[in-house]
């Protein structure tokens, strides 16, 4: 039993190390793309154990025009965009058919909302994104919008809008645009 546990632990350590190296490389590239420059890295923290499965991960980032620092020292928007970069680094390793993101870009300023939206568009070929948002910039870049309204107390109505239909409509001719 001890030898089986050792063998499994060794295999898990190898798989973790390979996956971590790929995510680390993806994160470095994704960070640069999202921030329009800068550098970032994921570093395994030193611990009493040499087992990578027991080590923590430190996130360091250097947005353009700033010095290299731990994520905890970044602004709220920079932290959010760094976390988004980590998410996409993982998604590149293990792509998924669809992803639900709930107000992931809420802490971003308008310029970074635009960067985030453009970055999402790159992945819509292989992954469908469902974004829950109140940000105008994110909604403007969507293919389809869904909303919930309550025209009467206790009665909800779902509205959907295909953004491509807006371009086809003449100005002022909005009848029937909401499905």
PDB file of C-alpha atoms in Angstrom:
ATOM      1  CA  UNK A   1       0.000   0.000   0.000  1.00  0.00           C
ATOM      2  CA  UNK A   2       2.832   2.392   0.847  1.00  0.00           C
ATOM      3  CA  UNK A   3       4.542   1.745  -2.503  1.00  0.00           C
ATOM      4  CA  UNK A   4       1.264   2.329  -4.404  1.00  0.00           C
ATOM      5  CA  UNK A   5       0.766   5.641  -2.569  1.00  0.00           C
ATOM      6  CA  UNK A   6       4.371   6.654  -3.340  1.00  0.00           C
ATOM      7  CA  UNK A   7       3.942   5.750  -7.012  1.00  0.00           C
ATOM      8  CA  UNK A   8       0.682   7.749  -7.268  1.00  0.00           C
ATOM      9  CA  UNK A   9       2.222  10.721  -5.460  1.00  0.00           C
ATOM     10  CA  UNK A  10       5.218  10.668  -7.818  1.00  0.00           C
ATOM     11  CA  UNK A  11       2.917  10.527 -10.863  1.00  0.00           C
ATOM     12  CA  UNK A  12       0.756  13.377  -9.520  1.00  0.00           C
ATOM     13  CA  UNK A  13       3.875  15.460  -8.884  1.00  0.00           C
ATOM     14  CA  UNK A  14       5.044  14.956 -12.465  1.00  0.00           C
ATOM     15  CA  UNK A  15       1.601  15.783 -13.889  1.00  0.00           C
ATOM     16  CA  UNK A  16       1.371  18.862 -11.653  1.00  0.00           C
ATOM     17  CA  UNK A  17       4.846  20.072 -12.649  1.00  0.00           C
ATOM     18  CA  UNK A  18       4.083  19.695 -16.360  1.00  0.00           C
ATOM     19  CA  UNK A  19       0.699  21.411 -16.043  1.00  0.00           C
ATOM     20  CA  UNK A  20       2.101  24.191 -13.872  1.00  0.00           C
ATOM     21  CA  UNK A  21       4.871  24.887 -16.398  1.00  0.00           C
ATOM     22  CA  UNK A  22       2.308  25.192 -19.215  1.00  0.00           C
ATOM     23  CA  UNK A  23      -0.018  27.411 -17.173  1.00  0.00           C
ATOM     24  CA  UNK A  24       2.966  29.561 -16.154  1.00  0.00           C
ATOM     25  CA  UNK A  25       3.996  30.071 -19.799  1.00  0.00           C
ATOM     26  CA  UNK A  26       0.366  30.742 -20.819  1.00  0.00           C
ATOM     27  CA  UNK A  27      -0.015  33.238 -17.960  1.00  0.00           C
ATOM     28  CA  UNK A  28       3.068  35.194 -19.002  1.00  0.00           C
ATOM     29  CA  UNK A  29       1.744  35.527 -22.585  1.00  0.00           C
ATOM     30  CA  UNK A  30      -1.859  36.208 -21.566  1.00  0.00           C
ATOM     31  CA  UNK A  31      -0.823  38.882 -19.068  1.00  0.00           C
ATOM     32  CA  UNK A  32       1.130  40.734 -21.770  1.00  0.00           C
ATOM     33  CA  UNK A  33      -1.816  40.535 -24.175  1.00  0.00           C
ATOM     34  CA  UNK A  34      -4.384  41.756 -21.633  1.00  0.00           C
ATOM     35  CA  UNK A  35      -2.223  44.551 -20.216  1.00  0.00           C
ATOM     36  CA  UNK A  36      -0.670  45.578 -23.529  1.00  0.00           C
ATOM     37  CA  UNK A  37       2.805  44.851 -22.129  1.00  0.00           C
ATOM     38  CA  UNK A  38       4.435  44.232 -18.785  1.00  0.00           C
ATOM     39  CA  UNK A  39       5.517  40.927 -17.286  1.00  0.00           C
ATOM     40  CA  UNK A  40       4.077  38.414 -14.854  1.00  0.00           C
ATOM     41  CA  UNK A  41       4.995  35.056 -13.398  1.00  0.00           C
ATOM     42  CA  UNK A  42       3.706  32.244 -11.217  1.00  0.00           C
ATOM     43  CA  UNK A  43       6.298  30.980  -8.751  1.00  0.00           C
ATOM     44  CA  UNK A  44       6.141  27.935  -6.518  1.00  0.00           C
ATOM     45  CA  UNK A  45       6.864  29.072  -2.977  1.00  0.00           C
ATOM     46  CA  UNK A  46       9.602  27.383  -1.017  1.00  0.00           C
ATOM     47  CA  UNK A  47       8.394  25.135   1.771  1.00  0.00           C
ATOM     48  CA  UNK A  48       9.762  22.520   4.138  1.00  0.00           C
ATOM     49  CA  UNK A  49       8.728  19.875   1.641  1.00  0.00           C
ATOM     50  CA  UNK A  50      10.191  19.369  -1.809  1.00  0.00           C
ATOM     51  CA  UNK A  51       6.793  18.014  -2.900  1.00  0.00           C
ATOM     52  CA  UNK A  52       5.293  20.530  -5.377  1.00  0.00           C
ATOM     53  CA  UNK A  53       1.817  19.371  -4.321  1.00  0.00           C
ATOM     54  CA  UNK A  54       2.412  20.924  -0.891  1.00  0.00           C
ATOM     55  CA  UNK A  55       3.883  24.239  -2.083  1.00  0.00           C
ATOM     56  CA  UNK A  56       1.966  27.475  -2.480  1.00  0.00           C
ATOM     57  CA  UNK A  57       1.909  29.609  -5.605  1.00  0.00           C
ATOM     58  CA  UNK A  58       3.041  33.230  -5.596  1.00  0.00           C
ATOM     59  CA  UNK A  59       1.756  35.583  -8.282  1.00  0.00           C
ATOM     60  CA  UNK A  60       4.034  38.451  -9.273  1.00  0.00           C
ATOM     61  CA  UNK A  61       3.113  41.054 -11.840  1.00  0.00           C
ATOM     62  CA  UNK A  62       4.599  44.112 -13.449  1.00  0.00           C
ATOM     63  CA  UNK A  63       1.960  46.048 -15.403  1.00  0.00           C
ATOM     64  CA  UNK A  64       3.369  48.491 -17.959  1.00  0.00           C
ATOM     65  CA  UNK A  65       4.996  51.443 -16.202  1.00  0.00           C
ATOM     66  CA  UNK A  66       5.116  49.787 -12.779  1.00  0.00           C
ATOM     67  CA  UNK A  67       7.674  47.737 -10.880  1.00  0.00           C
ATOM     68  CA  UNK A  68       7.475  43.987 -10.280  1.00  0.00           C
ATOM     69  CA  UNK A  69       5.384  43.255  -7.198  1.00  0.00           C
ATOM     70  CA  UNK A  70       3.174  40.696  -5.493  1.00  0.00           C
ATOM     71  CA  UNK A  71      -0.434  40.674  -6.608  1.00  0.00           C
ATOM     72  CA  UNK A  72      -1.592  41.944  -3.202  1.00  0.00           C
ATOM     73  CA  UNK A  73       0.143  45.277  -3.896  1.00  0.00           C
ATOM     74  CA  UNK A  74      -1.678  45.930  -7.200  1.00  0.00           C
ATOM     75  CA  UNK A  75      -4.774  48.107  -7.567  1.00  0.00           C
ATOM     76  CA  UNK A  76      -8.186  46.429  -7.596  1.00  0.00           C
ATOM     77  CA  UNK A  77      -8.462  46.656 -11.383  1.00  0.00           C
ATOM     78  CA  UNK A  78      -4.920  45.351 -11.889  1.00  0.00           C
ATOM     79  CA  UNK A  79      -5.626  42.438  -9.542  1.00  0.00           C
ATOM     80  CA  UNK A  80      -8.825  41.618 -11.416  1.00  0.00           C
ATOM     81  CA  UNK A  81      -7.099  41.725 -14.818  1.00  0.00           C
ATOM     82  CA  UNK A  82      -4.249  39.574 -13.453  1.00  0.00           C
ATOM     83  CA  UNK A  83      -6.783  37.033 -12.156  1.00  0.00           C
ATOM     84  CA  UNK A  84      -8.468  37.046 -15.571  1.00  0.00           C
ATOM     85  CA  UNK A  85      -5.055  36.352 -17.143  1.00  0.00           C
ATOM     86  CA  UNK A  86      -4.634  33.335 -14.832  1.00  0.00           C
ATOM     87  CA  UNK A  87      -8.117  32.076 -15.733  1.00  0.00           C
ATOM     88  CA  UNK A  88      -7.343  32.255 -19.446  1.00  0.00           C
ATOM     89  CA  UNK A  89      -3.937  30.623 -18.886  1.00  0.00           C
ATOM     90  CA  UNK A  90      -5.766  27.655 -17.369  1.00  0.00           C
ATOM     91  CA  UNK A  91      -8.414  27.673 -20.127  1.00  0.00           C
ATOM     92  CA  UNK A  92      -5.659  27.458 -22.735  1.00  0.00           C
ATOM     93  CA  UNK A  93      -4.406  24.301 -21.045  1.00  0.00           C
ATOM     94  CA  UNK A  94      -7.871  22.757 -20.689  1.00  0.00           C
ATOM     95  CA  UNK A  95     -10.305  24.395 -23.157  1.00  0.00           C
ATOM     96  CA  UNK A  96     -13.980  24.047 -22.291  1.00  0.00           C
ATOM     97  CA  UNK A  97     -17.058  24.150 -24.537  1.00  0.00           C
ATOM     98  CA  UNK A  98     -18.646  26.925 -22.489  1.00  0.00           C
ATOM     99  CA  UNK A  99     -17.686  29.178 -19.603  1.00  0.00           C
ATOM    100  CA  UNK A 100     -19.942  31.249 -17.331  1.00  0.00           C
ATOM    101  CA  UNK A 101     -18.353  34.421 -15.952  1.00  0.00           C
ATOM    102  CA  UNK A 102     -20.284  36.500 -13.415  1.00  0.00           C
ATOM    103  CA  UNK A 103     -19.236  40.172 -13.386  1.00  0.00           C
ATOM    104  CA  UNK A 104     -15.592  39.185 -13.792  1.00  0.00           C
ATOM    105  CA  UNK A 105     -14.768  42.608 -15.236  1.00  0.00           C
ATOM    106  CA  UNK A 106     -16.626  44.684 -12.613  1.00  0.00           C
ATOM    107  CA  UNK A 107     -13.425  46.157 -11.101  1.00  0.00           C
ATOM    108  CA  UNK A 108     -11.925  47.142 -14.466  1.00  0.00           C
ATOM    109  CA  UNK A 109     -11.848  50.655 -15.887  1.00  0.00           C
ATOM    110  CA  UNK A 110     -13.348  51.275 -19.351  1.00  0.00           C
ATOM    111  CA  UNK A 111     -10.056  50.840 -21.230  1.00  0.00           C
ATOM    112  CA  UNK A 112      -9.459  47.450 -19.615  1.00  0.00           C
ATOM    113  CA  UNK A 113     -13.091  46.401 -20.152  1.00  0.00           C
ATOM    114  CA  UNK A 114     -12.427  46.958 -23.865  1.00  0.00           C
ATOM    115  CA  UNK A 115      -9.222  44.894 -23.712  1.00  0.00           C
ATOM    116  CA  UNK A 116     -11.059  42.145 -21.844  1.00  0.00           C
ATOM    117  CA  UNK A 117     -13.912  42.149 -24.378  1.00  0.00           C
ATOM    118  CA  UNK A 118     -11.513  41.945 -27.320  1.00  0.00           C
ATOM    119  CA  UNK A 119      -9.643  39.112 -25.627  1.00  0.00           C
ATOM    120  CA  UNK A 120     -12.890  37.170 -25.083  1.00  0.00           C
ATOM    121  CA  UNK A 121     -13.685  37.508 -28.797  1.00  0.00           C
ATOM    122  CA  UNK A 122     -10.495  35.582 -29.623  1.00  0.00           C
ATOM    123  CA  UNK A 123     -11.870  32.520 -27.858  1.00  0.00           C
ATOM    124  CA  UNK A 124     -15.456  32.472 -29.089  1.00  0.00           C
ATOM    125  CA  UNK A 125     -14.591  30.036 -31.891  1.00  0.00           C
ATOM    126  CA  UNK A 126     -13.866  27.131 -29.542  1.00  0.00           C
ATOM    127  CA  UNK A 127     -15.577  28.259 -26.345  1.00  0.00           C
ATOM    128  CA  UNK A 128     -18.958  29.849 -25.780  1.00  0.00           C
ATOM    129  CA  UNK A 129     -18.899  32.511 -23.082  1.00  0.00           C
ATOM    130  CA  UNK A 130     -21.904  33.452 -21.007  1.00  0.00           C
ATOM    131  CA  UNK A 131     -21.108  36.751 -19.329  1.00  0.00           C
ATOM    132  CA  UNK A 132     -23.240  38.188 -16.561  1.00  0.00           C
ATOM    133  CA  UNK A 133     -22.472  41.885 -16.559  1.00  0.00           C
ATOM    134  CA  UNK A 134     -23.674  45.421 -16.096  1.00  0.00           C
ATOM    135  CA  UNK A 135     -20.737  46.923 -17.992  1.00  0.00           C
ATOM    136  CA  UNK A 136     -21.657  48.704 -21.192  1.00  0.00           C
ATOM    137  CA  UNK A 137     -18.351  47.898 -22.926  1.00  0.00           C
ATOM    138  CA  UNK A 138     -18.841  44.172 -22.384  1.00  0.00           C
ATOM    139  CA  UNK A 139     -22.434  44.279 -23.603  1.00  0.00           C
ATOM    140  CA  UNK A 140     -21.437  46.260 -26.701  1.00  0.00           C
ATOM    141  CA  UNK A 141     -19.046  43.509 -27.762  1.00  0.00           C
ATOM    142  CA  UNK A 142     -21.543  40.654 -27.273  1.00  0.00           C
ATOM    143  CA  UNK A 143     -23.218  38.733 -30.097  1.00  0.00           C
ATOM    144  CA  UNK A 144     -26.452  38.268 -28.168  1.00  0.00           C
ATOM    145  CA  UNK A 145     -27.870  39.975 -25.103  1.00  0.00           C
ATOM    146  CA  UNK A 146     -30.380  38.579 -22.634  1.00  0.00           C
ATOM    147  CA  UNK A 147     -32.104  40.595 -19.973  1.00  0.00           C
ATOM    148  CA  UNK A 148     -34.791  40.098 -17.384  1.00  0.00           C
ATOM    149  CA  UNK A 149     -37.442  42.701 -16.751  1.00  0.00           C
ATOM    150  CA  UNK A 150     -40.417  42.783 -14.423  1.00  0.00           C
ATOM    151  CA  UNK A 151     -43.251  44.599 -16.240  1.00  0.00           C
ATOM    152  CA  UNK A 152     -45.689  43.685 -13.459  1.00  0.00           C
ATOM    153  CA  UNK A 153     -45.024  42.831  -9.825  1.00  0.00           C
ATOM    154  CA  UNK A 154     -44.052  39.167  -9.555  1.00  0.00           C
ATOM    155  CA  UNK A 155     -43.953  38.559 -13.308  1.00  0.00           C
ATOM    156  CA  UNK A 156     -40.545  38.314 -14.962  1.00  0.00           C
ATOM    157  CA  UNK A 157     -40.045  38.563 -18.692  1.00  0.00           C
ATOM    158  CA  UNK A 158     -36.886  37.519 -20.518  1.00  0.00           C
ATOM    159  CA  UNK A 159     -35.751  39.663 -23.423  1.00  0.00           C
ATOM    160  CA  UNK A 160     -33.162  38.612 -25.975  1.00  0.00           C
ATOM    161  CA  UNK A 161     -31.453  40.679 -28.610  1.00  0.00           C
ATOM    162  CA  UNK A 162     -29.271  39.493 -31.461  1.00  0.00           C
ATOM    163  CA  UNK A 163     -26.775  42.327 -31.866  1.00  0.00           C
ATOM    164  CA  UNK A 164     -26.488  41.646 -35.619  1.00  0.00           C
ATOM    165  CA  UNK A 165     -30.195  42.540 -35.956  1.00  0.00           C
ATOM    166  CA  UNK A 166     -29.474  46.061 -34.751  1.00  0.00           C
ATOM    167  CA  UNK A 167     -27.271  46.771 -37.778  1.00  0.00           C
ATOM    168  CA  UNK A 168     -30.062  45.584 -40.099  1.00  0.00           C
ATOM    169  CA  UNK A 169     -32.723  47.840 -38.581  1.00  0.00           C
ATOM    170  CA  UNK A 170     -33.282  51.348 -39.833  1.00  0.00           C
ATOM    171  CA  UNK A 171     -33.043  54.111 -37.295  1.00  0.00           C
ATOM    172  CA  UNK A 172     -36.340  54.400 -35.448  1.00  0.00           C
ATOM    173  CA  UNK A 173     -37.621  51.018 -36.722  1.00  0.00           C
ATOM    174  CA  UNK A 174     -37.285  49.026 -33.494  1.00  0.00           C
ATOM    175  CA  UNK A 175     -40.568  47.094 -33.536  1.00  0.00           C
ATOM    176  CA  UNK A 176     -39.980  43.386 -33.074  1.00  0.00           C
ATOM    177  CA  UNK A 177     -36.256  43.674 -32.398  1.00  0.00           C
ATOM    178  CA  UNK A 178     -36.546  42.041 -28.961  1.00  0.00           C
ATOM    179  CA  UNK A 179     -37.250  38.314 -29.081  1.00  0.00           C
TER     180      UNK A 179
END
